[in-house]
mmCIF file of C-alpha atoms in Angstrom:
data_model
loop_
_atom_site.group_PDB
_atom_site.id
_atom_site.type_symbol
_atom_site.label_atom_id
_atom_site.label_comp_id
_atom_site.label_asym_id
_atom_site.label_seq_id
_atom_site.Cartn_x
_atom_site.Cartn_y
_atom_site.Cartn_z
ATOM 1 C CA UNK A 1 -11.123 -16.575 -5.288
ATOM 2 C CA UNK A 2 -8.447 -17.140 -2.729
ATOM 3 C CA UNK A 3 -9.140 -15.400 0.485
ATOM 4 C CA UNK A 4 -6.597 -12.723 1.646
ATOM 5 C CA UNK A 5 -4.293 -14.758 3.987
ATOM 6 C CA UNK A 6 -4.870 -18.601 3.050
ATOM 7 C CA UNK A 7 -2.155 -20.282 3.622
ATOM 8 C CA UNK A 8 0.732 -21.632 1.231
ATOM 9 C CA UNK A 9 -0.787 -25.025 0.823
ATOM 10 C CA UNK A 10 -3.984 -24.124 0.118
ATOM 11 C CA UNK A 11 -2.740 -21.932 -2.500
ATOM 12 C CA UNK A 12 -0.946 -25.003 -4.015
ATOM 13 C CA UNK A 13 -3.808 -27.020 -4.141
ATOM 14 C CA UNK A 14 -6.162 -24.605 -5.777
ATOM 15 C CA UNK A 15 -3.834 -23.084 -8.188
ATOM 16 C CA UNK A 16 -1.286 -25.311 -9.030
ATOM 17 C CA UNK A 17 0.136 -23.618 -12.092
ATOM 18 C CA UNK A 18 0.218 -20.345 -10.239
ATOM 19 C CA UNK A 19 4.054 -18.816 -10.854
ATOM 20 C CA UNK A 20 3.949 -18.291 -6.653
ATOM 21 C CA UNK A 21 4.065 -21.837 -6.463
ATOM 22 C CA UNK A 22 7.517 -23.078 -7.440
ATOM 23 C CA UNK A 23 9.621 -20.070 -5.055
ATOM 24 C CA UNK A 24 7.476 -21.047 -2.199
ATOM 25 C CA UNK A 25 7.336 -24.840 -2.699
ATOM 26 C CA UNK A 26 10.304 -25.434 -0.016
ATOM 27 C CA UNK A 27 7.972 -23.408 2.926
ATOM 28 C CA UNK A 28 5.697 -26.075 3.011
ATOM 29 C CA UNK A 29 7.257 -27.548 6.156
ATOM 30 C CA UNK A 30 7.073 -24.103 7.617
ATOM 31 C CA UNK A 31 3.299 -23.038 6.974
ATOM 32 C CA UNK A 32 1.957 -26.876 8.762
ATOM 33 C CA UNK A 33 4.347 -26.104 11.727
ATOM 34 C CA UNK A 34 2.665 -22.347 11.492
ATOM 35 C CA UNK A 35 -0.507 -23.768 11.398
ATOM 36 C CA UNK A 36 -0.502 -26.354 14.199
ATOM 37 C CA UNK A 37 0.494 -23.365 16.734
ATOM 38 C CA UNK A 38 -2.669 -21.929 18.394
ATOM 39 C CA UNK A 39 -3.758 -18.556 16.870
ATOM 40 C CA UNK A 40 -3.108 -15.414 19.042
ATOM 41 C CA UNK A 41 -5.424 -12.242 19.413
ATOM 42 C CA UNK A 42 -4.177 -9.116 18.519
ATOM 43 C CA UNK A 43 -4.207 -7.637 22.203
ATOM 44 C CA UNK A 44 -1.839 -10.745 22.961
ATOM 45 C CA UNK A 45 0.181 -9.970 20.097
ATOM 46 C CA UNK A 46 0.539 -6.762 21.534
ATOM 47 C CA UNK A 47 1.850 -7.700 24.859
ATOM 48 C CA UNK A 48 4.543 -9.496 22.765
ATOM 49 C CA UNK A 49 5.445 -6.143 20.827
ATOM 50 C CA UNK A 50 5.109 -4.511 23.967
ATOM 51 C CA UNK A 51 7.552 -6.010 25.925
ATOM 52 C CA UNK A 52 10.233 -6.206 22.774
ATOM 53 C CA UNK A 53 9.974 -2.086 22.685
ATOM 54 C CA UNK A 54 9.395 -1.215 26.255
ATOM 55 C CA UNK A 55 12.082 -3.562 27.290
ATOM 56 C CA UNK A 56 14.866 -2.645 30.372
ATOM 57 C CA UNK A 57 17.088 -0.758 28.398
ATOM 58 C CA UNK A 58 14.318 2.151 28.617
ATOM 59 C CA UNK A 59 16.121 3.014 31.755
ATOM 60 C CA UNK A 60 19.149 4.181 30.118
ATOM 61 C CA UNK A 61 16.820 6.597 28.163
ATOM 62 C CA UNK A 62 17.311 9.567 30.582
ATOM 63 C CA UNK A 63 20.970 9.320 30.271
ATOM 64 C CA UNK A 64 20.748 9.573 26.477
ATOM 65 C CA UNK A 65 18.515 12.233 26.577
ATOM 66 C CA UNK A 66 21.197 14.187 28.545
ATOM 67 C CA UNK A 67 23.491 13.230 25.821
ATOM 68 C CA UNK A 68 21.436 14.438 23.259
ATOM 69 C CA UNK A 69 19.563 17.380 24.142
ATOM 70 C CA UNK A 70 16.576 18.829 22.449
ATOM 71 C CA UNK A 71 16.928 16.806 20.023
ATOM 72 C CA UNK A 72 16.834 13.680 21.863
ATOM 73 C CA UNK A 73 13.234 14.080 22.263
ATOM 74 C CA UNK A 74 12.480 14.742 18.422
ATOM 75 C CA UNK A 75 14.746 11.319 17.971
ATOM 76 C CA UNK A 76 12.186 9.784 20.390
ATOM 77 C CA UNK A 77 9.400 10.662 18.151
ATOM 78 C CA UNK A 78 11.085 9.720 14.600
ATOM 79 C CA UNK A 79 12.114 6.153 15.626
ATOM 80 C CA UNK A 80 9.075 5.671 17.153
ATOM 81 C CA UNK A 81 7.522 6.282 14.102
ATOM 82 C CA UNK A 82 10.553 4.693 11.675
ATOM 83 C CA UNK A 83 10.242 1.778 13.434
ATOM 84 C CA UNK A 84 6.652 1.288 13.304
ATOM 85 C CA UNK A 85 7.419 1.971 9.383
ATOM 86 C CA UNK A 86 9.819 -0.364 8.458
ATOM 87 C CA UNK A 87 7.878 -3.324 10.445
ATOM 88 C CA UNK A 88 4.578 -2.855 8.447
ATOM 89 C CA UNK A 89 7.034 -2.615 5.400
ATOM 90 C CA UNK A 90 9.264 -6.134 6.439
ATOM 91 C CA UNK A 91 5.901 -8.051 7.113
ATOM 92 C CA UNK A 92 4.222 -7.072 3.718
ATOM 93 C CA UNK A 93 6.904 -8.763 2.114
ATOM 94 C CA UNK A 94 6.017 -11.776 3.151
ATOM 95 C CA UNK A 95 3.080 -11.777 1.369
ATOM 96 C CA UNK A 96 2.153 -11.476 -2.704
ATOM 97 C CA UNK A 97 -0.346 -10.229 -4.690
ATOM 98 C CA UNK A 98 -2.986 -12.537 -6.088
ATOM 99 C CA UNK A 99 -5.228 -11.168 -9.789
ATOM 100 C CA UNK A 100 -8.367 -12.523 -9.954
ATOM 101 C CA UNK A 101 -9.716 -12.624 -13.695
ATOM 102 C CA UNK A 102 -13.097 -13.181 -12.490
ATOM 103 C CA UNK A 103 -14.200 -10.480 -10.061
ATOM 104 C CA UNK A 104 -11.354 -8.082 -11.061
ATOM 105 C CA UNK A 105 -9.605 -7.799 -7.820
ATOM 106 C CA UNK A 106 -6.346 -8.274 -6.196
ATOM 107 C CA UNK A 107 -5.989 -9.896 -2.709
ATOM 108 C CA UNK A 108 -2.941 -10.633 -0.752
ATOM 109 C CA UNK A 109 -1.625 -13.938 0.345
ATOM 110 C CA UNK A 110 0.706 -14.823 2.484
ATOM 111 C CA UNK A 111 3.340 -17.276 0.804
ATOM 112 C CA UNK A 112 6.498 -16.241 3.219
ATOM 113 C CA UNK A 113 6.888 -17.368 6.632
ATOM 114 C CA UNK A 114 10.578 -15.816 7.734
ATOM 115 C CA UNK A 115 13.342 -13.764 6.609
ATOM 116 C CA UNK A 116 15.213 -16.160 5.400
ATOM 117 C CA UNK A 117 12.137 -16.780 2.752
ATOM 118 C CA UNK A 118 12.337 -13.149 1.884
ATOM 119 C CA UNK A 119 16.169 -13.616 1.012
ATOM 120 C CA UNK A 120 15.174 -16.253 -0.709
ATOM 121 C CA UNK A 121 12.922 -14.387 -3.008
ATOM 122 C CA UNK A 122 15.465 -11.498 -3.188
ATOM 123 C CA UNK A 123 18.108 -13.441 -4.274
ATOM 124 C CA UNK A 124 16.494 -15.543 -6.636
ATOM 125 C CA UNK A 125 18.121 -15.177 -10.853
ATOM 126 C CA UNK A 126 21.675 -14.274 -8.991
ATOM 127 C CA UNK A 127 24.614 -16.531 -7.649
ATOM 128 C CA UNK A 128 22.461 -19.738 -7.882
ATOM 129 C CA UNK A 129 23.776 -20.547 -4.385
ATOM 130 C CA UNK A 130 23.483 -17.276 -3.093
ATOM 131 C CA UNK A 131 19.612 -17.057 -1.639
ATOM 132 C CA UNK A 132 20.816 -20.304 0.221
ATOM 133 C CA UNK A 133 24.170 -19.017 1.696
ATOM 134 C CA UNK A 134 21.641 -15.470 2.000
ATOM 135 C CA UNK A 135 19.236 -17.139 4.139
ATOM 136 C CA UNK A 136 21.397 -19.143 6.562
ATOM 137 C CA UNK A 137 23.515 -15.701 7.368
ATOM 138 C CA UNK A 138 20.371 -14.245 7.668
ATOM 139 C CA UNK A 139 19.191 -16.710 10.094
ATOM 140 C CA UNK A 140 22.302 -17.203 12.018
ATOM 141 C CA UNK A 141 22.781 -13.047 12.762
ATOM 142 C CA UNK A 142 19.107 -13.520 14.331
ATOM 143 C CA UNK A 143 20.087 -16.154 16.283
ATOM 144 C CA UNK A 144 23.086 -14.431 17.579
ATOM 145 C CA UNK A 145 21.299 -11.259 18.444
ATOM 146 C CA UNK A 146 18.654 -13.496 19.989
ATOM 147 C CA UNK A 147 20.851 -15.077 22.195
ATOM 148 C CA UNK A 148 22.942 -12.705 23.071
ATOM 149 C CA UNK A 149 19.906 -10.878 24.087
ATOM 150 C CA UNK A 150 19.080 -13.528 26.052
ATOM 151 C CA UNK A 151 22.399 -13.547 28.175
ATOM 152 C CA UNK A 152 21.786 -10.009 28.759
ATOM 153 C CA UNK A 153 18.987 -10.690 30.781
ATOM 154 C CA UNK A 154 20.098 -13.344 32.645
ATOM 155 C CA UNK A 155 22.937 -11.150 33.544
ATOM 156 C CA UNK A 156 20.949 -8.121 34.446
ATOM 157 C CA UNK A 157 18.808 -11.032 36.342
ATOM 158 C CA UNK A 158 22.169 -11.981 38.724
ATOM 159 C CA UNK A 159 22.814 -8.592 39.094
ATOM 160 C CA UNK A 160 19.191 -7.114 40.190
ATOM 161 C CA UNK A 161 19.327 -10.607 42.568
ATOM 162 C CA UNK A 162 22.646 -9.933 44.023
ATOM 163 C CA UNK A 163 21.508 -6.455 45.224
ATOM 164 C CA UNK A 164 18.065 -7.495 46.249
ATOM 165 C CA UNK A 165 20.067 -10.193 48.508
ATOM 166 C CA UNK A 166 22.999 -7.994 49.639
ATOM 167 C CA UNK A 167 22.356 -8.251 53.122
ATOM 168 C CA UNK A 168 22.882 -12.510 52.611
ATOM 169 C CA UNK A 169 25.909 -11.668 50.768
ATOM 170 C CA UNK A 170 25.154 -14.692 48.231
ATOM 171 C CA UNK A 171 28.125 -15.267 45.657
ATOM 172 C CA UNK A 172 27.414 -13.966 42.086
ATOM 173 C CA UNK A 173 27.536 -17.337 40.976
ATOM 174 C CA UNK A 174 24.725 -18.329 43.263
ATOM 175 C CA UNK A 175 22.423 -15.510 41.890
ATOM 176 C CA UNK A 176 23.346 -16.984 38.516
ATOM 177 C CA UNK A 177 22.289 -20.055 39.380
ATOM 178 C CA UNK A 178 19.261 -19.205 40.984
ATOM 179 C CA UNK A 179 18.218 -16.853 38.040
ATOM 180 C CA UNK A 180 18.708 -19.633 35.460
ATOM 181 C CA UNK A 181 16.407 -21.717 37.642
ATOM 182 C CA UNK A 182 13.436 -19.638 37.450
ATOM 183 C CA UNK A 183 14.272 -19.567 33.461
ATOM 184 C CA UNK A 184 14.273 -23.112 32.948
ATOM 185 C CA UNK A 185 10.467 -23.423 32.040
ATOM 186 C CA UNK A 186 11.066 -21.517 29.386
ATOM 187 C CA UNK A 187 12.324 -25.056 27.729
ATOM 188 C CA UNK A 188 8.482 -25.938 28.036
ATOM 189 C CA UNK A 189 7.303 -23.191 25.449
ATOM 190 C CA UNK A 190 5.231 -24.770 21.933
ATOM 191 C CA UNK A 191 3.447 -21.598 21.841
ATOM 192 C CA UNK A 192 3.496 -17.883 21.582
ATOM 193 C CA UNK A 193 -0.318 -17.990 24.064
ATOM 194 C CA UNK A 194 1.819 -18.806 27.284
ATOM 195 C CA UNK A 195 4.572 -16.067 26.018
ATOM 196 C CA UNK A 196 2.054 -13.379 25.043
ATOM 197 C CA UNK A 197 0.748 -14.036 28.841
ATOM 198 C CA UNK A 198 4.038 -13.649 30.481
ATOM 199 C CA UNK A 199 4.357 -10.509 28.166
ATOM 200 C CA UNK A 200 1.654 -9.176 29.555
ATOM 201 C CA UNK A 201 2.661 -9.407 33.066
ATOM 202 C CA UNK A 202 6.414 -8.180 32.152
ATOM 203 C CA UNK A 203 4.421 -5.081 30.345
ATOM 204 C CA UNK A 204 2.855 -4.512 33.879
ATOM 205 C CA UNK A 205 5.955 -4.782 35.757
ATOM 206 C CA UNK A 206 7.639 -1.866 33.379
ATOM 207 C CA UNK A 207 4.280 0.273 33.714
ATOM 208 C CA UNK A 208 4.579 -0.276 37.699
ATOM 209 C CA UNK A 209 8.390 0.906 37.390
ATOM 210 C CA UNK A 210 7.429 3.676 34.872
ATOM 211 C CA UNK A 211 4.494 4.792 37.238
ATOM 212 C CA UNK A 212 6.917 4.490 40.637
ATOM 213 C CA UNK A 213 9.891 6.628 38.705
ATOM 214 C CA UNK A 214 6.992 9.098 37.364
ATOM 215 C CA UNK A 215 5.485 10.127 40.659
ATOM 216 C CA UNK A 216 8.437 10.308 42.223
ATOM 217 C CA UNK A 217 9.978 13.021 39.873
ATOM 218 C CA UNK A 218 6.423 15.035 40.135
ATOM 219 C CA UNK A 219 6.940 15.149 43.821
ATOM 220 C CA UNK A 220 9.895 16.977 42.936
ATOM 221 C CA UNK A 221 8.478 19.577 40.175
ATOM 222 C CA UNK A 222 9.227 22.420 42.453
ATOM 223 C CA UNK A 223 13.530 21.527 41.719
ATOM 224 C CA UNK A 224 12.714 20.637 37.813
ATOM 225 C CA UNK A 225 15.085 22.995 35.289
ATOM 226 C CA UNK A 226 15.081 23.042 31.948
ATOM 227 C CA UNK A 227 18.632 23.744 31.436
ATOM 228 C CA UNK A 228 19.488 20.325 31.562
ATOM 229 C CA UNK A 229 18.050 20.150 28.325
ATOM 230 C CA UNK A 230 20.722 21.763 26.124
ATOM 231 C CA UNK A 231 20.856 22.446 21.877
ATOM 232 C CA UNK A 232 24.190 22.234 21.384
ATOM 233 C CA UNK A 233 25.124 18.736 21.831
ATOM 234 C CA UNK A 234 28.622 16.443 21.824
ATOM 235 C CA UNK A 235 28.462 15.049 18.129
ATOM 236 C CA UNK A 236 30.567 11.682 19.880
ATOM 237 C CA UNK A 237 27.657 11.674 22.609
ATOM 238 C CA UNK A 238 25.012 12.259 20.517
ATOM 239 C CA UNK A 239 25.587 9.419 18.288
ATOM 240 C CA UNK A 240 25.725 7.095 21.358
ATOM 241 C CA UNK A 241 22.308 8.375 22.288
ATOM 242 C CA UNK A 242 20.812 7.577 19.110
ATOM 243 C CA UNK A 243 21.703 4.561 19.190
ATOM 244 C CA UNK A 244 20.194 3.641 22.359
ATOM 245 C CA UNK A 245 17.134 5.522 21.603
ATOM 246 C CA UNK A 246 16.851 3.714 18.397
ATOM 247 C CA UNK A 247 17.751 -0.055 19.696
ATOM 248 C CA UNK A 248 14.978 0.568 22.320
ATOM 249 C CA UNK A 249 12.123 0.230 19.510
ATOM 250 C CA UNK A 250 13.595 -2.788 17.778
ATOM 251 C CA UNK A 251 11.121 -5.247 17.450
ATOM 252 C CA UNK A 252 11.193 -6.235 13.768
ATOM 253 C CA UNK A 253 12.884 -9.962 14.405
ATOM 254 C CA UNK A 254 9.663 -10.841 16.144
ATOM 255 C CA UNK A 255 7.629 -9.595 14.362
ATOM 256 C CA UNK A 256 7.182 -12.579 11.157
ATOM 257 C CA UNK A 257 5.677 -15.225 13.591
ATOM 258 C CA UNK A 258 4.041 -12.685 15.762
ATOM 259 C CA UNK A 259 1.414 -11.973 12.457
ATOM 260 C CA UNK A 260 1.668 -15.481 11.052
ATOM 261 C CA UNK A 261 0.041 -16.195 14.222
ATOM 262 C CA UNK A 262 -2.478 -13.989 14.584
ATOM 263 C CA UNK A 263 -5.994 -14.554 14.372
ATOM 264 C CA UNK A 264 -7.001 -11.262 12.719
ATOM 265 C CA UNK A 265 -3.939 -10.454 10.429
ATOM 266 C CA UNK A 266 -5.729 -7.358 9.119
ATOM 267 C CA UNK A 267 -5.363 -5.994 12.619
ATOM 268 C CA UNK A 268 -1.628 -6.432 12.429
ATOM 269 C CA UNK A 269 -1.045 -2.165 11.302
ATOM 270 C CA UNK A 270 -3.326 -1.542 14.349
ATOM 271 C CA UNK A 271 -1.711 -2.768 16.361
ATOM 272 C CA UNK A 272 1.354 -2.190 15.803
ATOM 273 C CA UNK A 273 1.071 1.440 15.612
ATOM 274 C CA UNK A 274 -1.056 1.469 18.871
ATOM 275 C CA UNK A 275 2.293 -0.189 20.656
ATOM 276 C CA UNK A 276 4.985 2.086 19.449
ATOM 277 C CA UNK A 277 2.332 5.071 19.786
ATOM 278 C CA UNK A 278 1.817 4.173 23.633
ATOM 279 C CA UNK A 279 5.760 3.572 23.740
ATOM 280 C CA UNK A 280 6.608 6.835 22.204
ATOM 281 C CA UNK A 281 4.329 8.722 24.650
ATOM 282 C CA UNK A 282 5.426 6.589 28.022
ATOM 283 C CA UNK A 283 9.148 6.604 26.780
ATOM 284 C CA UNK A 284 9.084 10.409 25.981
ATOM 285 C CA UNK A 285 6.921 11.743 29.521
ATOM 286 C CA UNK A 286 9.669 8.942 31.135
ATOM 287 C CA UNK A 287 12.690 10.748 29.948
ATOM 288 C CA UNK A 288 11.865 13.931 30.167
ATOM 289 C CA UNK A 289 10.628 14.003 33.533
ATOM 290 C CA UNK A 290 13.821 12.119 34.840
ATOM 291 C CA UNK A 291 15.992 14.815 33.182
ATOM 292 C CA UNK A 292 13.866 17.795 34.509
ATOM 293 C CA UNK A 293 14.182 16.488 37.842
ATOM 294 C CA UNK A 294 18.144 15.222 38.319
ATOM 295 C CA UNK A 295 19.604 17.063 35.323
ATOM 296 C CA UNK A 296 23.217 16.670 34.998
ATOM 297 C CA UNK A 297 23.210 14.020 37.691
ATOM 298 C CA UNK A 298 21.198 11.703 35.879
ATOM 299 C CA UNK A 299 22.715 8.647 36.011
ATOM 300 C CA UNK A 300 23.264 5.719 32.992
ATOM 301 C CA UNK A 301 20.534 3.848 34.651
ATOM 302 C CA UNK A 302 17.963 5.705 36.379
ATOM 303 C CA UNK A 303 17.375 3.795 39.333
ATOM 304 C CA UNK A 304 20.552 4.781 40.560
ATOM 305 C CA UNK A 305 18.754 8.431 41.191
ATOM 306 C CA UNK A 306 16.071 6.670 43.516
ATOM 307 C CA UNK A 307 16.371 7.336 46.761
ATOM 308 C CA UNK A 308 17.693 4.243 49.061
ATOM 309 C CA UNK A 309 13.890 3.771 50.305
ATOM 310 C CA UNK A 310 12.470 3.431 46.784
ATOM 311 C CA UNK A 311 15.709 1.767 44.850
ATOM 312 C CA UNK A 312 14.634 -1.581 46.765
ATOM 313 C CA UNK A 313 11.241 -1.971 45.346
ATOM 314 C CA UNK A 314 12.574 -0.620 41.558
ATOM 315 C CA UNK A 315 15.006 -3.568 41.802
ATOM 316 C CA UNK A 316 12.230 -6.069 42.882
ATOM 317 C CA UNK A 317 10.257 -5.269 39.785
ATOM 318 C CA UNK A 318 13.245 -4.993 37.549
ATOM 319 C CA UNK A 319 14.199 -8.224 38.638
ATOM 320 C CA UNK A 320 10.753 -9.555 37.789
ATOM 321 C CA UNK A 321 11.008 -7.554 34.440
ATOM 322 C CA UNK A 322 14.161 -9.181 33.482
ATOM 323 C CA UNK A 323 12.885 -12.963 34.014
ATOM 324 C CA UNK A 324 9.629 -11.963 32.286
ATOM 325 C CA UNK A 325 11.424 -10.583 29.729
ATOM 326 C CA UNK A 326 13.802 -13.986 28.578
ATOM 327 C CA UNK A 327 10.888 -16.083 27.224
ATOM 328 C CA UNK A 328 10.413 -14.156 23.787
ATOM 329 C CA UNK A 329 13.276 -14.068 22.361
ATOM 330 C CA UNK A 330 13.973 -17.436 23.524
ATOM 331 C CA UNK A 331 11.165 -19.032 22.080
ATOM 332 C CA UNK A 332 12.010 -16.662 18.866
ATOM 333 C CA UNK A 333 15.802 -18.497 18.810
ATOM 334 C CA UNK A 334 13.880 -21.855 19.250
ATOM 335 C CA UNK A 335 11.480 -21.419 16.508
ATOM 336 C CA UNK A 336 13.796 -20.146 13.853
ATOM 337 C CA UNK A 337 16.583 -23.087 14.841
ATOM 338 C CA UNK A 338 13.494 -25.252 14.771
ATOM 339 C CA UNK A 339 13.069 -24.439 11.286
ATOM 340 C CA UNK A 340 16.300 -24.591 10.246
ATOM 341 C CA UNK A 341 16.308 -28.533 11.173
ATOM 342 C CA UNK A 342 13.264 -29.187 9.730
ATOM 343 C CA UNK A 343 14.189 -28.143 6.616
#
């Protein structure tokens, strides 16, 4: 019997008449470059989840809470848990089930490697050209939204550097240029072991920041009011904080090579609901307290609140959070344009 999460070629070669054989034939290219990466653990996996859901755009979380009320919180809660859904959901298709005639059992293996495979199966018995035309606009939206998420750090990177360096009064362009510098390794990446590590230390940047904002507004719980927390909400504004609250858990592009390179896979629902647990609960006590303490006055991002002797330190780690931050989904746009030219 095949064992749960063989790869494709071993499936080929041991059950060559199988009808998974001939949809999956084309990912054999894929599963060796899979296979030559190093495996990751599922802590280091973690880290990598971690900093796609905990990422800078949690400081605009107060300001949507505002926005949103009451209900802002319960919208914390639900995507936390949607999200953590529809991730367990997109992975399991990657993989099929497998009858065994001889010991009665079903097992799972793992015949997808991407998103573009599972358009592939999708569309497969339709426009004959259609799973191909599928799976390249499939591939080129993630590379957009990879990229573009990229830019958006290096731009938050110019801007944290230009205020850490205000009193040099270096041109923005300078700050650019110095900020692309420091991202350059990043060209060096094979492997998700030196991303997961950076990961890690970007995930202990944001807890520093989180743990900075936190005991700053508990300093203040004499001031905290809960009438900044209103049920009646703008419909216009409330729909804006949604969306931020929900774009702030999105971590489903990574996730395909994140468990194809994991050394347990059966740990992959672990942890994965561990992460967005631990996010909901640091996200939620985050917000909250922020709005309890500045109300009204809470600004779009929450640094802006700090006062002038703390906003200096914030902005260091930021800064540090943003650099730490460009290396996943860069390597992410590498691998899947990677794949594209090998096929």
């Amino acid at each position: 019997m095949v064992s749960p999460y063989n790869p494709i070629t071993s499936l080929q070669e041991e059950h060559p008449t199988t009808s998974l054989a001939s949809p999956v034939q084309s990912l054999s290219t894929d599963s060796t470059t899979l296979s030559s990466h190093p495996t990751i653990t599922a802590w280091e996996a973690s880290w990598n989840v971690t900093n796609a859901i905990q990422g800078i755009f949690v400081l605009g979380l107060p300001f949507a809470l505002v926005q949103s009320g009451y209900m802002g919180l319960v919208i914390l809660v639900l995507s936390a848990w949607v999200c953590n859904h529809t991730g367990r959901i997109l992975v399991d298709c990657l993989y099929e089930e497998e009858h065994s005639k001889e010991s009665d059992t079903v097992s799972k293996v793992r015949v997808r490697h991407s998103y573009q495979d599972i358009m592939d199966a999708c569309c497969k018995g339709l426009w004959p050209y259609w799973s191909v035309v599928g799976g390249w606009l499939i591939n080129v939206a993630q590379v957009i939204e990879l990229l573009m998420t990229c830019t958006l750090y290096l731009l938050v990177s110019t801007t944290l550097l230009c205020d850490s360096l205000s009193a040099v009064a270096l041109p923005r362009s300078a700050c650019s240029l110095v900020s692309l510098m420091f991202l350059l390794p990043c060209l060096l990446l094979t492997d998700l072991r030196p991303v997961s590590m950076l990961s890690l230390l970007c995930s202990l940047a944001h807890i520093l920041i989180s743990l900075l904002v936190i005991l700053y507004c508990l300093s203040c719980a004499s001031n905290w009011s809960w009438a900044s927390l209103s049920v009646s909400v703008d419909p216009e504004d409330f729909i804006v904080s949604v969306g931020v609250i929900i774009f702030s858990y999105t971590s489903q592009i990574f996730l395909p090579p994140l468990e194809g390179s994991m050394e347990d896979k059966e740990q992959f629902d672990t942890m994965l609901g561990w992460t967005h647990g631990v996010a909901c609960i640091m996200k939620t006590t985050f917000s909250l307290l922020a709005v309890l303490t500045w109300g009204p006055k809470t600004s779009e991002v929450i640094t802006d609140n700090l006062p002038p002797s703390l906003r200096p330190i914030v902005n260091l780690c930021l800064l540090a959070k943003a650099l730490l931050s460009y290396p996943l989904p860069f390597y992410s746009a590498a691998e899947i344009l990677q794949t594209c030219l090998l096929r």
